[in-house]
């Protein structure tokens, strides 16, 4: 199954007594569910969309809106839960109902993405329909002053794999093409495939951004966006996308790039005594620093993800070479687990470990904004808390299962061999429950959740969502010294910092994540009633 980042908003379900073995009297019928879905979707397409595309959240009066950072009304976002994910849930709804409303909404989202596709074939995080000069002004103002989000502090003018921006767009457009074979969507997919192949290094890895932009000094460091990148699943989602293209279109030109990318993982694993993986590498395959808070180091959570992929590759190919060094990496993960006193809420690993010494790397920041602030690193972990969760036992158990298989057993059903189930699910976001799920209790809970959602859609046609994530409006470059009395809370700096932060309580607004999540739940409930 393809990797999909889940950035949806969970909603609670108020317990209601139900009759065992039957529908609750409070459960809505299919007409009520379908009507709610139509009203919610019409609001999003008619009132919220910008030329068919979306950001993440909006104040109810549309006076402000946000993607990962504050956006302008002329903008849409490609990062989840933005325009590609909205398109995917529209197609899920189309499959559940057959109603043209949803296909038309998906087409508009697809056309919005095509309008913002970079000439190279990829996508940036943001599409600005007011044009490049408008986008440059955004980067020079809101972007440049986001202290914590250094990836937005410079306008590169190219496209990115970061946060799945390009492959999420490409995957959605491929799915949209397969619905009715409209040529413009396949043309956009072909451009995306060319982008992925042209940007791949001979060794098999990919940069974070491409094509190579003009030289840029990142706070005194070399620009990191051309490094071979594993961070934010760049390599793994690119491989997944190419596998999807190979299986769904038979495009054989992606086969060798897939094989080189898988082999690259073997080359990137570091030698003993630190056989882990880094988030990014120089072109001679050495761990590299990136943003100023990302030191040259190995990353336990990136290592866990890489080991998962190596085991996936064994199942794709039957080649035991992919498993050869997994055991020593698992031993290393056990060695570098954070001290018990640093564990919190199930999190058990620090982000960074020094290659060779296996020392933990800590750090912090000083200052108050993008002008006077800086991040620093050191070995002092006093008072630091773990930030990542890794289940090493689960990885070990999977390795044991795979090691007991023959190559033929492991790779049976591999899409590389042209067999196995489709990688293009009928429902991309909505889990494949509903109808086929014989668990009565689960179905009843979905029905009760649907009842809440039907009742909770407001008169305007959206589900009100408390927007606790916000940001300071842009007010110019910040002062060269921290304001008197400034105390850093770690999320956002002073009032000139445009980075997002979380409020204890926030205003009611409109959330694409809430819409996606709630539509997914309604689709599941609808499929229970009419599988």
Short mmCIF file of C-alpha atoms in Angstrom, two decimals:
data_model
loop_
_atom_site.label_atom_id
_atom_site.label_comp_id
_atom_site.label_asym_id
_atom_site.label_seq_id
_atom_site.Cartn_x
_atom_site.Cartn_y
_atom_site.Cartn_z
CA UNK A 1 0.00 0.00 0.00
CA UNK A 2 1.24 3.47 -0.79
CA UNK A 3 2.40 5.69 2.03
CA UNK A 4 -0.11 8.42 2.77
CA UNK A 5 0.43 11.19 5.25
CA UNK A 6 -2.59 11.47 7.57
CA UNK A 7 -3.27 15.09 8.44
CA UNK A 8 -6.94 14.84 9.18
CA UNK A 9 -8.78 16.19 12.19
CA UNK A 10 -10.24 13.61 14.53
CA UNK A 11 -13.69 14.19 15.91
CA UNK A 12 -15.12 12.69 19.06
CA UNK A 13 -18.22 10.53 19.07
CA UNK A 14 -20.64 11.01 21.93
CA UNK A 15 -21.67 7.57 23.23
CA UNK A 16 -25.32 6.74 22.60
CA UNK A 17 -27.03 3.51 23.58
CA UNK A 18 -27.79 1.28 20.61
CA UNK A 19 -29.75 -1.89 20.12
CA UNK A 20 -27.42 -4.85 19.62
CA UNK A 21 -27.69 -6.34 16.15
CA UNK A 22 -29.58 -3.48 14.52
CA UNK A 23 -29.46 0.14 13.53
CA UNK A 24 -29.86 2.72 16.24
CA UNK A 25 -33.08 4.73 15.96
CA UNK A 26 -30.87 7.85 15.99
CA UNK A 27 -28.86 6.70 12.95
CA UNK A 28 -29.52 8.78 9.84
CA UNK A 29 -30.75 7.11 6.67
CA UNK A 30 -28.84 7.22 3.40
CA UNK A 31 -30.83 10.21 2.12
CA UNK A 32 -29.88 12.30 5.16
CA UNK A 33 -26.22 11.33 4.87
CA UNK A 34 -26.14 12.04 1.13
CA UNK A 35 -27.86 15.41 1.58
CA UNK A 36 -25.34 16.41 4.26
CA UNK A 37 -22.44 15.43 2.01
CA UNK A 38 -23.87 17.50 -0.85
CA UNK A 39 -24.43 20.58 1.32
CA UNK A 40 -20.94 20.41 2.81
CA UNK A 41 -19.34 19.93 -0.59
CA UNK A 42 -21.29 22.73 -2.24
CA UNK A 43 -20.11 25.08 0.50
CA UNK A 44 -16.50 24.10 -0.09
CA UNK A 45 -16.68 24.40 -3.87
CA UNK A 46 -18.85 27.53 -4.01
CA UNK A 47 -17.64 29.53 -1.02
CA UNK A 48 -14.20 28.27 -0.02
CA UNK A 49 -12.34 27.19 -3.14
CA UNK A 50 -9.94 29.46 -5.01
CA UNK A 51 -10.17 28.43 -8.67
CA UNK A 52 -10.93 24.90 -7.48
CA UNK A 53 -8.08 24.68 -4.96
CA UNK A 54 -7.76 24.97 -1.17
CA UNK A 55 -5.51 25.85 1.72
CA UNK A 56 -5.86 24.28 5.20
CA UNK A 57 -8.07 26.57 7.23
CA UNK A 58 -10.07 29.82 7.04
CA UNK A 59 -11.62 32.20 9.51
CA UNK A 60 -15.39 32.05 9.16
CA UNK A 61 -15.46 35.53 7.58
CA UNK A 62 -12.52 34.63 5.28
CA UNK A 63 -10.49 37.56 6.60
CA UNK A 64 -7.50 35.26 7.16
CA UNK A 65 -6.51 31.82 5.91
CA UNK A 66 -3.61 29.40 6.38
CA UNK A 67 -1.72 26.59 4.77
CA UNK A 68 1.40 25.64 6.71
CA UNK A 69 1.80 29.42 7.04
CA UNK A 70 -0.64 32.25 6.50
CA UNK A 71 -1.80 32.44 2.88
CA UNK A 72 -3.19 35.14 0.65
CA UNK A 73 -6.67 34.82 -0.93
CA UNK A 74 -5.04 34.17 -4.31
CA UNK A 75 -3.23 31.07 -3.01
CA UNK A 76 -3.84 27.34 -2.72
CA UNK A 77 -1.67 24.72 -1.02
CA UNK A 78 -0.27 21.41 -2.27
CA UNK A 79 0.77 20.04 1.15
CA UNK A 80 -1.75 17.86 2.97
CA UNK A 81 -4.53 18.50 3.81
CA UNK A 82 -4.63 20.84 0.83
CA UNK A 83 -5.78 20.62 -2.76
CA UNK A 84 -4.67 17.07 -3.71
CA UNK A 85 -6.33 15.57 -0.62
CA UNK A 86 -9.51 17.55 -1.26
CA UNK A 87 -9.50 16.12 -4.77
CA UNK A 88 -9.04 12.62 -3.40
CA UNK A 89 -11.98 12.87 -1.01
CA UNK A 90 -14.13 14.24 -3.84
CA UNK A 91 -13.31 11.11 -5.84
CA UNK A 92 -14.06 8.92 -2.81
CA UNK A 93 -17.47 10.58 -2.58
CA UNK A 94 -18.00 10.12 -6.32
CA UNK A 95 -17.30 6.40 -5.99
CA UNK A 96 -19.71 6.11 -3.05
CA UNK A 97 -22.58 8.04 -4.67
CA UNK A 98 -22.01 8.32 -8.41
CA UNK A 99 -23.03 11.99 -8.20
CA UNK A 100 -21.48 14.34 -10.74
CA UNK A 101 -21.09 17.06 -8.09
CA UNK A 102 -18.09 15.25 -6.67
CA UNK A 103 -16.42 14.39 -9.95
CA UNK A 104 -16.80 18.01 -11.07
CA UNK A 105 -15.22 19.21 -7.82
CA UNK A 106 -12.32 16.80 -8.33
CA UNK A 107 -11.84 18.05 -11.89
CA UNK A 108 -11.70 21.65 -10.68
CA UNK A 109 -9.08 20.68 -8.09
CA UNK A 110 -7.10 18.87 -10.79
CA UNK A 111 -7.26 21.86 -13.13
CA UNK A 112 -6.10 24.14 -10.32
CA UNK A 113 -3.06 21.91 -9.80
CA UNK A 114 -2.30 21.78 -13.51
CA UNK A 115 -2.45 25.59 -13.64
CA UNK A 116 0.20 25.70 -10.90
CA UNK A 117 2.43 22.89 -12.16
CA UNK A 118 6.02 24.09 -12.50
CA UNK A 119 7.46 23.97 -16.00
CA UNK A 120 9.79 21.20 -14.78
CA UNK A 121 6.78 19.01 -13.98
CA UNK A 122 6.74 19.25 -10.18
CA UNK A 123 5.02 21.54 -7.68
CA UNK A 124 5.98 24.02 -5.00
CA UNK A 125 4.14 24.07 -1.66
CA UNK A 126 2.09 27.05 -2.84
CA UNK A 127 0.29 28.05 -6.02
CA UNK A 128 -0.42 31.78 -6.29
CA UNK A 129 -2.92 32.61 -9.02
CA UNK A 130 -1.83 36.25 -8.89
CA UNK A 131 1.43 35.19 -10.47
CA UNK A 132 5.11 34.81 -9.66
CA UNK A 133 5.70 38.39 -8.55
CA UNK A 134 2.92 38.05 -5.99
CA UNK A 135 4.42 34.78 -4.75
CA UNK A 136 7.85 36.40 -4.47
CA UNK A 137 6.32 39.17 -2.31
CA UNK A 138 4.83 36.52 -0.04
CA UNK A 139 8.24 34.89 0.38
CA UNK A 140 9.82 38.27 1.08
CA UNK A 141 7.29 39.07 3.80
CA UNK A 142 5.39 36.23 5.51
CA UNK A 143 7.81 33.52 4.41
CA UNK A 144 11.02 35.31 5.30
CA UNK A 145 9.80 36.09 8.81
CA UNK A 146 8.79 32.55 9.76
CA UNK A 147 11.67 31.92 12.15
CA UNK A 148 11.02 28.20 12.62
CA UNK A 149 10.06 27.42 9.00
CA UNK A 150 13.32 28.08 7.19
CA UNK A 151 12.12 26.30 4.05
CA UNK A 152 9.83 29.30 3.43
CA UNK A 153 12.45 31.98 4.01
CA UNK A 154 13.80 31.89 0.46
CA UNK A 155 12.04 31.80 -2.89
CA UNK A 156 13.77 29.20 -5.06
CA UNK A 157 11.44 29.36 -8.05
CA UNK A 158 11.53 25.58 -8.51
CA UNK A 159 9.53 22.56 -7.27
CA UNK A 160 9.79 20.31 -4.23
CA UNK A 161 9.38 16.74 -3.04
CA UNK A 162 9.19 17.94 0.57
CA UNK A 163 6.00 17.05 2.46
CA UNK A 164 4.94 14.93 -0.54
CA UNK A 165 3.97 18.07 -2.45
CA UNK A 166 4.81 16.78 -5.92
CA UNK A 167 3.88 13.11 -5.59
CA UNK A 168 0.54 13.86 -3.87
CA UNK A 169 -0.38 16.05 -6.85
CA UNK A 170 0.83 13.45 -9.34
CA UNK A 171 -0.98 10.58 -7.62
CA UNK A 172 -4.26 12.47 -7.52
CA UNK A 173 -4.00 13.48 -11.17
CA UNK A 174 -3.28 9.88 -12.16
CA UNK A 175 -6.33 8.69 -10.25
CA UNK A 176 -8.39 11.47 -11.82
CA UNK A 177 -7.22 10.44 -15.30
CA UNK A 178 -8.16 6.80 -14.67
CA UNK A 179 -11.74 7.83 -13.92
CA UNK A 180 -12.65 9.01 -17.43
CA UNK A 181 -9.39 9.10 -19.40
CA UNK A 182 -9.40 12.86 -19.92
CA UNK A 183 -6.11 13.50 -21.78
CA UNK A 184 -5.02 16.69 -19.99
CA UNK A 185 -4.72 14.83 -16.69
CA UNK A 186 -2.47 12.15 -18.18
CA UNK A 187 -0.37 14.84 -19.83
CA UNK A 188 0.18 16.39 -16.39
CA UNK A 189 1.06 12.97 -14.95
CA UNK A 190 3.59 12.41 -17.72
CA UNK A 191 5.21 15.74 -16.85
CA UNK A 192 5.30 14.66 -13.20
CA UNK A 193 6.97 11.37 -14.08
CA UNK A 194 9.56 13.24 -16.12
CA UNK A 195 10.21 15.52 -13.15
CA UNK A 196 10.79 12.53 -10.85
CA UNK A 197 13.09 10.80 -13.34
CA UNK A 198 15.04 13.88 -14.42
CA UNK A 199 15.71 14.95 -10.84
CA UNK A 200 17.02 11.56 -9.72
CA UNK A 201 20.77 11.35 -9.12
CA UNK A 202 22.72 8.52 -10.80
CA UNK A 203 23.15 6.82 -7.41
CA UNK A 204 19.36 6.61 -7.12
CA UNK A 205 18.48 9.29 -4.58
CA UNK A 206 16.61 12.54 -5.00
CA UNK A 207 17.16 16.14 -3.87
CA UNK A 208 14.54 17.91 -1.82
CA UNK A 209 14.03 20.57 -4.51
CA UNK A 210 14.71 20.62 -8.25
CA UNK A 211 15.80 21.96 -10.72
CA UNK A 212 18.93 23.31 -9.06
CA UNK A 213 18.37 26.96 -8.18
CA UNK A 214 20.82 29.82 -7.99
CA UNK A 215 23.37 29.64 -5.18
CA UNK A 216 21.83 30.44 -1.81
CA UNK A 217 23.46 30.78 1.59
CA UNK A 218 21.25 29.31 4.31
CA UNK A 219 22.17 31.26 7.46
CA UNK A 220 25.85 30.77 6.77
CA UNK A 221 25.48 27.18 5.57
CA UNK A 222 25.43 25.78 2.05
CA UNK A 223 21.98 25.36 0.56
CA UNK A 224 20.72 21.93 1.62
CA UNK A 225 17.92 21.46 -0.91
CA UNK A 226 20.17 19.70 -3.43
CA UNK A 227 21.28 17.04 -0.95
CA UNK A 228 20.07 13.45 -1.31
CA UNK A 229 17.02 13.50 0.93
CA UNK A 230 15.21 10.91 3.03
CA UNK A 231 13.60 13.48 5.32
CA UNK A 232 9.81 13.72 5.08
CA UNK A 233 9.71 10.46 3.11
CA UNK A 234 11.08 12.00 -0.09
CA UNK A 235 12.68 8.81 -1.44
CA UNK A 236 10.04 6.38 -0.23
CA UNK A 237 7.08 8.31 -1.61
CA UNK A 238 8.87 8.82 -4.92
CA UNK A 239 9.36 5.06 -5.17
CA UNK A 240 5.72 4.49 -4.25
CA UNK A 241 4.62 6.94 -6.94
CA UNK A 242 6.75 5.28 -9.59
CA UNK A 243 5.42 1.86 -8.60
CA UNK A 244 1.90 3.23 -8.95
CA UNK A 245 2.72 4.58 -12.41
CA UNK A 246 4.33 1.30 -13.47
CA UNK A 247 1.37 -0.80 -12.38
CA UNK A 248 -1.40 1.50 -13.55
CA UNK A 249 0.05 2.66 -16.89
CA UNK A 250 2.67 0.06 -17.81
CA UNK A 251 5.28 2.80 -18.26
CA UNK A 252 8.48 0.74 -18.29
CA UNK A 253 10.78 3.76 -18.22
CA UNK A 254 10.21 3.99 -14.45
CA UNK A 255 11.49 0.46 -13.69
CA UNK A 256 15.22 1.20 -13.68
CA UNK A 257 14.75 4.38 -11.56
CA UNK A 258 12.82 2.30 -9.01
CA UNK A 259 15.59 -0.27 -8.86
CA UNK A 260 18.31 2.38 -8.51
CA UNK A 261 16.35 4.12 -5.76
CA UNK A 262 15.99 0.89 -3.80
CA UNK A 263 19.72 0.16 -4.16
CA UNK A 264 20.48 3.68 -2.94
CA UNK A 265 19.09 2.80 0.49
CA UNK A 266 21.80 0.16 0.84
CA UNK A 267 24.46 2.69 -0.10
CA UNK A 268 23.15 5.27 2.38
CA UNK A 269 23.32 3.05 5.47
CA UNK A 270 26.34 4.10 7.52
CA UNK A 271 29.14 1.79 8.71
CA UNK A 272 29.62 0.42 12.19
CA UNK A 273 29.52 1.51 14.93
CA UNK A 274 26.62 3.70 13.77
CA UNK A 275 24.75 1.72 11.08
CA UNK A 276 21.84 4.14 10.87
CA UNK A 277 20.53 6.63 8.34
CA UNK A 278 20.61 10.41 8.10
CA UNK A 279 17.80 12.70 6.99
CA UNK A 280 19.95 13.99 4.11
CA UNK A 281 23.32 13.32 2.48
CA UNK A 282 25.94 15.07 0.41
CA UNK A 283 26.41 13.68 -3.09
CA UNK A 284 29.32 11.55 -1.83
CA UNK A 285 26.81 9.83 0.50
CA UNK A 286 27.93 11.43 3.75
CA UNK A 287 25.40 12.63 6.37
CA UNK A 288 24.74 16.34 6.02
CA UNK A 289 23.19 19.18 7.96
CA UNK A 290 20.13 20.93 6.55
CA UNK A 291 18.08 23.62 8.26
CA UNK A 292 19.97 25.29 11.08
CA UNK A 293 18.22 23.12 13.66
CA UNK A 294 19.07 19.93 11.72
CA UNK A 295 22.73 19.08 12.43
CA UNK A 296 24.97 16.67 10.59
CA UNK A 297 23.77 13.57 12.37
CA UNK A 298 22.03 10.23 12.15
CA UNK A 299 18.31 10.11 12.78
CA UNK A 300 16.70 7.20 14.66
CA UNK A 301 13.22 7.84 13.25
CA UNK A 302 14.59 8.14 9.71
CA UNK A 303 16.48 4.90 10.34
CA UNK A 304 13.28 3.13 11.41
CA UNK A 305 11.54 4.35 8.26
CA UNK A 306 14.47 3.22 6.09
CA UNK A 307 14.47 -0.24 7.66
CA UNK A 308 10.76 -0.51 6.93
CA UNK A 309 11.48 0.33 3.29
CA UNK A 310 14.34 -2.17 3.06
CA UNK A 311 11.94 -4.87 4.20
CA UNK A 312 9.39 -3.60 1.68
CA UNK A 313 12.05 -3.87 -1.03
CA UNK A 314 12.69 -7.51 -0.09
CA UNK A 315 9.00 -8.17 -0.61
CA UNK A 316 9.11 -6.37 -3.94
CA UNK A 317 12.17 -8.19 -5.27
CA UNK A 318 12.93 -11.27 -3.16
CA UNK A 319 16.53 -10.03 -2.97
CA UNK A 320 17.96 -10.87 0.49
CA UNK A 321 20.59 -8.14 0.07
CA UNK A 322 17.97 -5.68 1.30
CA UNK A 323 17.78 -7.52 4.65
CA UNK A 324 21.51 -8.06 5.13
CA UNK A 325 22.23 -5.09 7.39
CA UNK A 326 18.82 -4.64 8.97
CA UNK A 327 19.80 -6.64 12.11
CA UNK A 328 22.75 -4.40 12.96
CA UNK A 329 20.61 -1.30 12.46
CA UNK A 330 17.99 -2.70 14.85
CA UNK A 331 20.73 -3.33 17.41
CA UNK A 332 21.88 0.25 16.93
CA UNK A 333 18.35 1.56 17.52
CA UNK A 334 18.21 -0.31 20.81
CA UNK A 335 21.58 1.20 21.73
CA UNK A 336 20.54 4.81 21.07
CA UNK A 337 17.10 4.78 22.68
CA UNK A 338 16.69 7.84 24.88
CA UNK A 339 17.21 7.36 28.63
CA UNK A 340 14.03 6.24 30.40
CA UNK A 341 13.82 9.54 32.27
CA UNK A 342 13.53 11.33 28.92
CA UNK A 343 10.57 9.24 27.71
CA UNK A 344 7.18 10.95 27.55
CA UNK A 345 3.77 9.91 26.28
CA UNK A 346 5.18 6.90 24.48
CA UNK A 347 7.95 8.92 22.79
CA UNK A 348 11.27 7.16 23.30
CA UNK A 349 13.90 8.60 20.93
CA UNK A 350 15.74 11.87 20.44
CA UNK A 351 15.92 13.24 16.91
CA UNK A 352 19.69 13.26 16.44
CA UNK A 353 22.64 10.95 17.19
CA UNK A 354 26.23 11.67 16.23
CA UNK A 355 27.70 9.21 13.74
CA UNK A 356 30.71 7.33 15.07
CA UNK A 357 30.35 8.29 18.73
CA UNK A 358 26.61 7.55 19.10
CA UNK A 359 26.28 10.58 21.36
CA UNK A 360 22.91 12.28 21.59
CA UNK A 361 22.80 15.76 20.11
CA UNK A 362 20.68 18.30 21.94
CA UNK A 363 20.25 22.00 21.45
CA UNK A 364 17.98 24.98 21.62
CA UNK A 365 17.54 28.47 20.26
CA UNK A 366 18.16 32.01 21.36
CA UNK A 367 16.76 35.32 20.18
CA UNK A 368 13.18 36.14 19.28
CA UNK A 369 12.64 36.25 15.51
CA UNK A 370 14.11 35.44 12.10
CA UNK A 371 16.34 38.53 12.23
CA UNK A 372 17.99 38.14 15.63
CA UNK A 373 17.35 34.48 16.43
CA UNK A 374 19.53 31.43 15.94
CA UNK A 375 19.52 27.72 16.70
CA UNK A 376 22.45 25.98 18.34
CA UNK A 377 23.43 22.37 18.95
CA UNK A 378 25.48 20.56 21.55
CA UNK A 379 25.65 17.36 23.55
CA UNK A 380 23.86 18.59 26.65
CA UNK A 381 20.52 16.77 26.90
CA UNK A 382 19.74 17.97 30.42
CA UNK A 383 16.00 18.32 30.69
CA UNK A 384 15.42 17.30 27.06
CA UNK A 385 12.47 15.08 26.25
CA UNK A 386 12.18 12.41 23.58
CA UNK A 387 10.40 13.54 20.42
CA UNK A 388 9.86 10.36 18.38
CA UNK A 389 8.23 6.97 18.85
CA UNK A 390 9.87 3.83 17.44
CA UNK A 391 8.61 0.28 18.03
CA UNK A 392 11.82 -1.70 17.53
CA UNK A 393 10.20 -4.96 18.63
CA UNK A 394 7.66 -4.67 15.83
CA UNK A 395 10.41 -4.10 13.28
CA UNK A 396 12.30 -7.10 14.69
CA UNK A 397 9.22 -9.32 14.44
CA UNK A 398 8.69 -8.36 10.81
CA UNK A 399 12.33 -9.08 10.00
CA UNK A 400 12.02 -12.54 11.56
CA UNK A 401 8.93 -13.30 9.48
CA UNK A 402 10.57 -12.17 6.26
CA UNK A 403 13.84 -13.98 7.00
CA UNK A 404 11.92 -17.24 7.21
CA UNK A 405 10.55 -16.78 3.68
CA UNK A 406 12.10 -17.86 0.42
CA UNK A 407 12.66 -15.10 -2.15
CA UNK A 408 9.78 -16.51 -4.18
CA UNK A 409 7.42 -16.49 -1.20
CA UNK A 410 8.37 -12.96 -0.19
CA UNK A 411 7.92 -11.44 -3.64
CA UNK A 412 4.73 -13.26 -4.62
CA UNK A 413 2.29 -10.60 -5.74
CA UNK A 414 4.95 -7.92 -6.30
CA UNK A 415 3.86 -5.08 -8.58
CA UNK A 416 7.38 -5.15 -10.05
CA UNK A 417 6.44 -8.56 -11.46
CA UNK A 418 3.12 -7.29 -12.75
CA UNK A 419 1.08 -9.15 -10.15
CA UNK A 420 -0.64 -8.51 -6.86
CA UNK A 421 -3.49 -6.23 -5.86
CA UNK A 422 -3.96 -2.80 -7.34
CA UNK A 423 -1.98 0.00 -5.73
CA UNK A 424 -4.77 2.38 -6.74
CA UNK A 425 -7.51 1.85 -4.14
CA UNK A 426 -11.11 2.60 -4.97
CA UNK A 427 -11.21 4.76 -1.84
CA UNK A 428 -8.00 6.73 -1.34
CA UNK A 429 -8.75 8.47 1.96
CA UNK A 430 -11.81 6.64 3.21
CA UNK A 431 -10.69 3.40 4.77
CA UNK A 432 -11.95 0.29 3.03
CA UNK A 433 -14.64 -0.47 5.57
CA UNK A 434 -18.34 0.00 5.04
CA UNK A 435 -20.26 -2.87 3.52
CA UNK A 436 -17.41 -5.39 3.82
CA UNK A 437 -16.97 -4.75 7.55
CA UNK A 438 -19.04 -7.37 9.38
CA UNK A 439 -18.25 -5.96 12.82
CA UNK A 440 -21.70 -4.84 14.00
CA UNK A 441 -20.35 -2.68 16.81
CA UNK A 442 -18.01 -0.82 14.46
CA UNK A 443 -20.84 -0.25 12.00
CA UNK A 444 -23.09 1.05 14.77
CA UNK A 445 -20.38 3.44 15.91
CA UNK A 446 -19.99 4.71 12.38
CA UNK A 447 -23.76 5.25 12.21
CA UNK A 448 -23.77 7.19 15.45
CA UNK A 449 -20.84 9.26 14.29
CA UNK A 450 -22.74 9.98 11.09
CA UNK A 451 -25.70 11.15 13.15
CA UNK A 452 -23.47 13.67 14.90
CA UNK A 453 -22.08 14.89 11.61
CA UNK A 454 -25.50 15.29 10.02
CA UNK A 455 -26.66 17.29 13.01
CA UNK A 456 -23.40 19.25 13.29
CA UNK A 457 -23.33 20.78 9.81
CA UNK A 458 -24.27 24.41 10.37
CA UNK A 459 -26.74 26.54 8.43
CA UNK A 460 -24.00 27.87 6.15
CA UNK A 461 -22.97 24.35 5.18
CA UNK A 462 -19.72 23.72 7.06
CA UNK A 463 -18.69 21.91 10.20
CA UNK A 464 -17.52 24.60 12.65
CA UNK A 465 -13.98 23.91 13.80
CA UNK A 466 -12.08 25.67 16.56
CA UNK A 467 -8.92 26.97 14.87
CA UNK A 468 -6.30 26.72 17.57
CA UNK A 469 -3.42 26.99 15.09
CA UNK A 470 -2.73 30.59 14.12
CA UNK A 471 0.11 33.01 13.42
CA UNK A 472 1.04 36.62 13.93
CA UNK A 473 0.12 38.78 10.94
CA UNK A 474 3.11 40.10 9.03
CA UNK A 475 4.18 43.45 10.46
CA UNK A 476 7.55 43.97 8.85
CA UNK A 477 11.06 42.69 9.69
CA UNK A 478 11.54 42.10 13.38
CA UNK A 479 13.82 44.06 15.71
CA UNK A 480 17.51 43.25 15.81
CA UNK A 481 17.29 42.50 19.54
CA UNK A 482 14.61 40.58 21.47
CA UNK A 483 11.91 42.89 22.90
CA UNK A 484 12.22 43.62 26.64
CA UNK A 485 10.72 40.83 28.71
CA UNK A 486 10.46 38.40 25.79
CA UNK A 487 10.18 34.74 26.86
CA UNK A 488 10.51 32.05 24.18
CA UNK A 489 7.81 29.38 24.39
CA UNK A 490 9.51 27.25 21.75
CA UNK A 491 6.77 27.41 19.11
CA UNK A 492 6.81 31.00 18.04
CA UNK A 493 9.02 33.96 18.84
CA UNK A 494 7.98 37.57 19.23
CA UNK A 495 5.14 39.36 17.45
CA UNK A 496 7.23 39.68 14.26
CA UNK A 497 7.61 35.91 13.92
CA UNK A 498 5.09 34.62 11.35
CA UNK A 499 5.56 30.94 12.28
CA UNK A 500 2.36 29.11 13.20
CA UNK A 501 1.64 28.38 16.86
CA UNK A 502 -1.10 26.80 18.93
CA UNK A 503 -3.58 28.71 21.09
CA UNK A 504 -5.26 27.37 24.22
CA UNK A 505 -8.52 28.26 22.47
CA UNK A 506 -9.21 29.81 19.12
CA UNK A 507 -11.92 31.23 16.89
CA UNK A 508 -14.38 29.08 15.01
CA UNK A 509 -13.54 28.63 11.37
CA UNK A 510 -13.48 26.33 8.38
CA UNK A 511 -11.01 23.45 8.11
CA UNK A 512 -10.26 21.35 5.04
CA UNK A 513 -8.94 18.63 7.36
CA UNK A 514 -12.27 18.57 9.20
CA UNK A 515 -14.17 18.42 5.91
CA UNK A 516 -12.00 15.54 4.63
CA UNK A 517 -12.27 13.60 7.88
CA UNK A 518 -16.01 14.08 8.23
CA UNK A 519 -16.73 13.25 4.60
CA UNK A 520 -14.68 10.07 5.01
CA UNK A 521 -16.79 9.06 8.01
CA UNK A 522 -20.03 9.80 6.19
CA UNK A 523 -18.89 7.79 3.17
CA UNK A 524 -18.13 4.83 5.44
CA UNK A 525 -21.55 5.08 7.07
CA UNK A 526 -23.23 5.37 3.67
CA UNK A 527 -21.46 2.25 2.46
CA UNK A 528 -22.67 0.38 5.53
CA UNK A 529 -26.25 1.13 4.54
CA UNK A 530 -25.84 0.62 0.78
CA UNK A 531 -22.68 -1.46 0.19
#
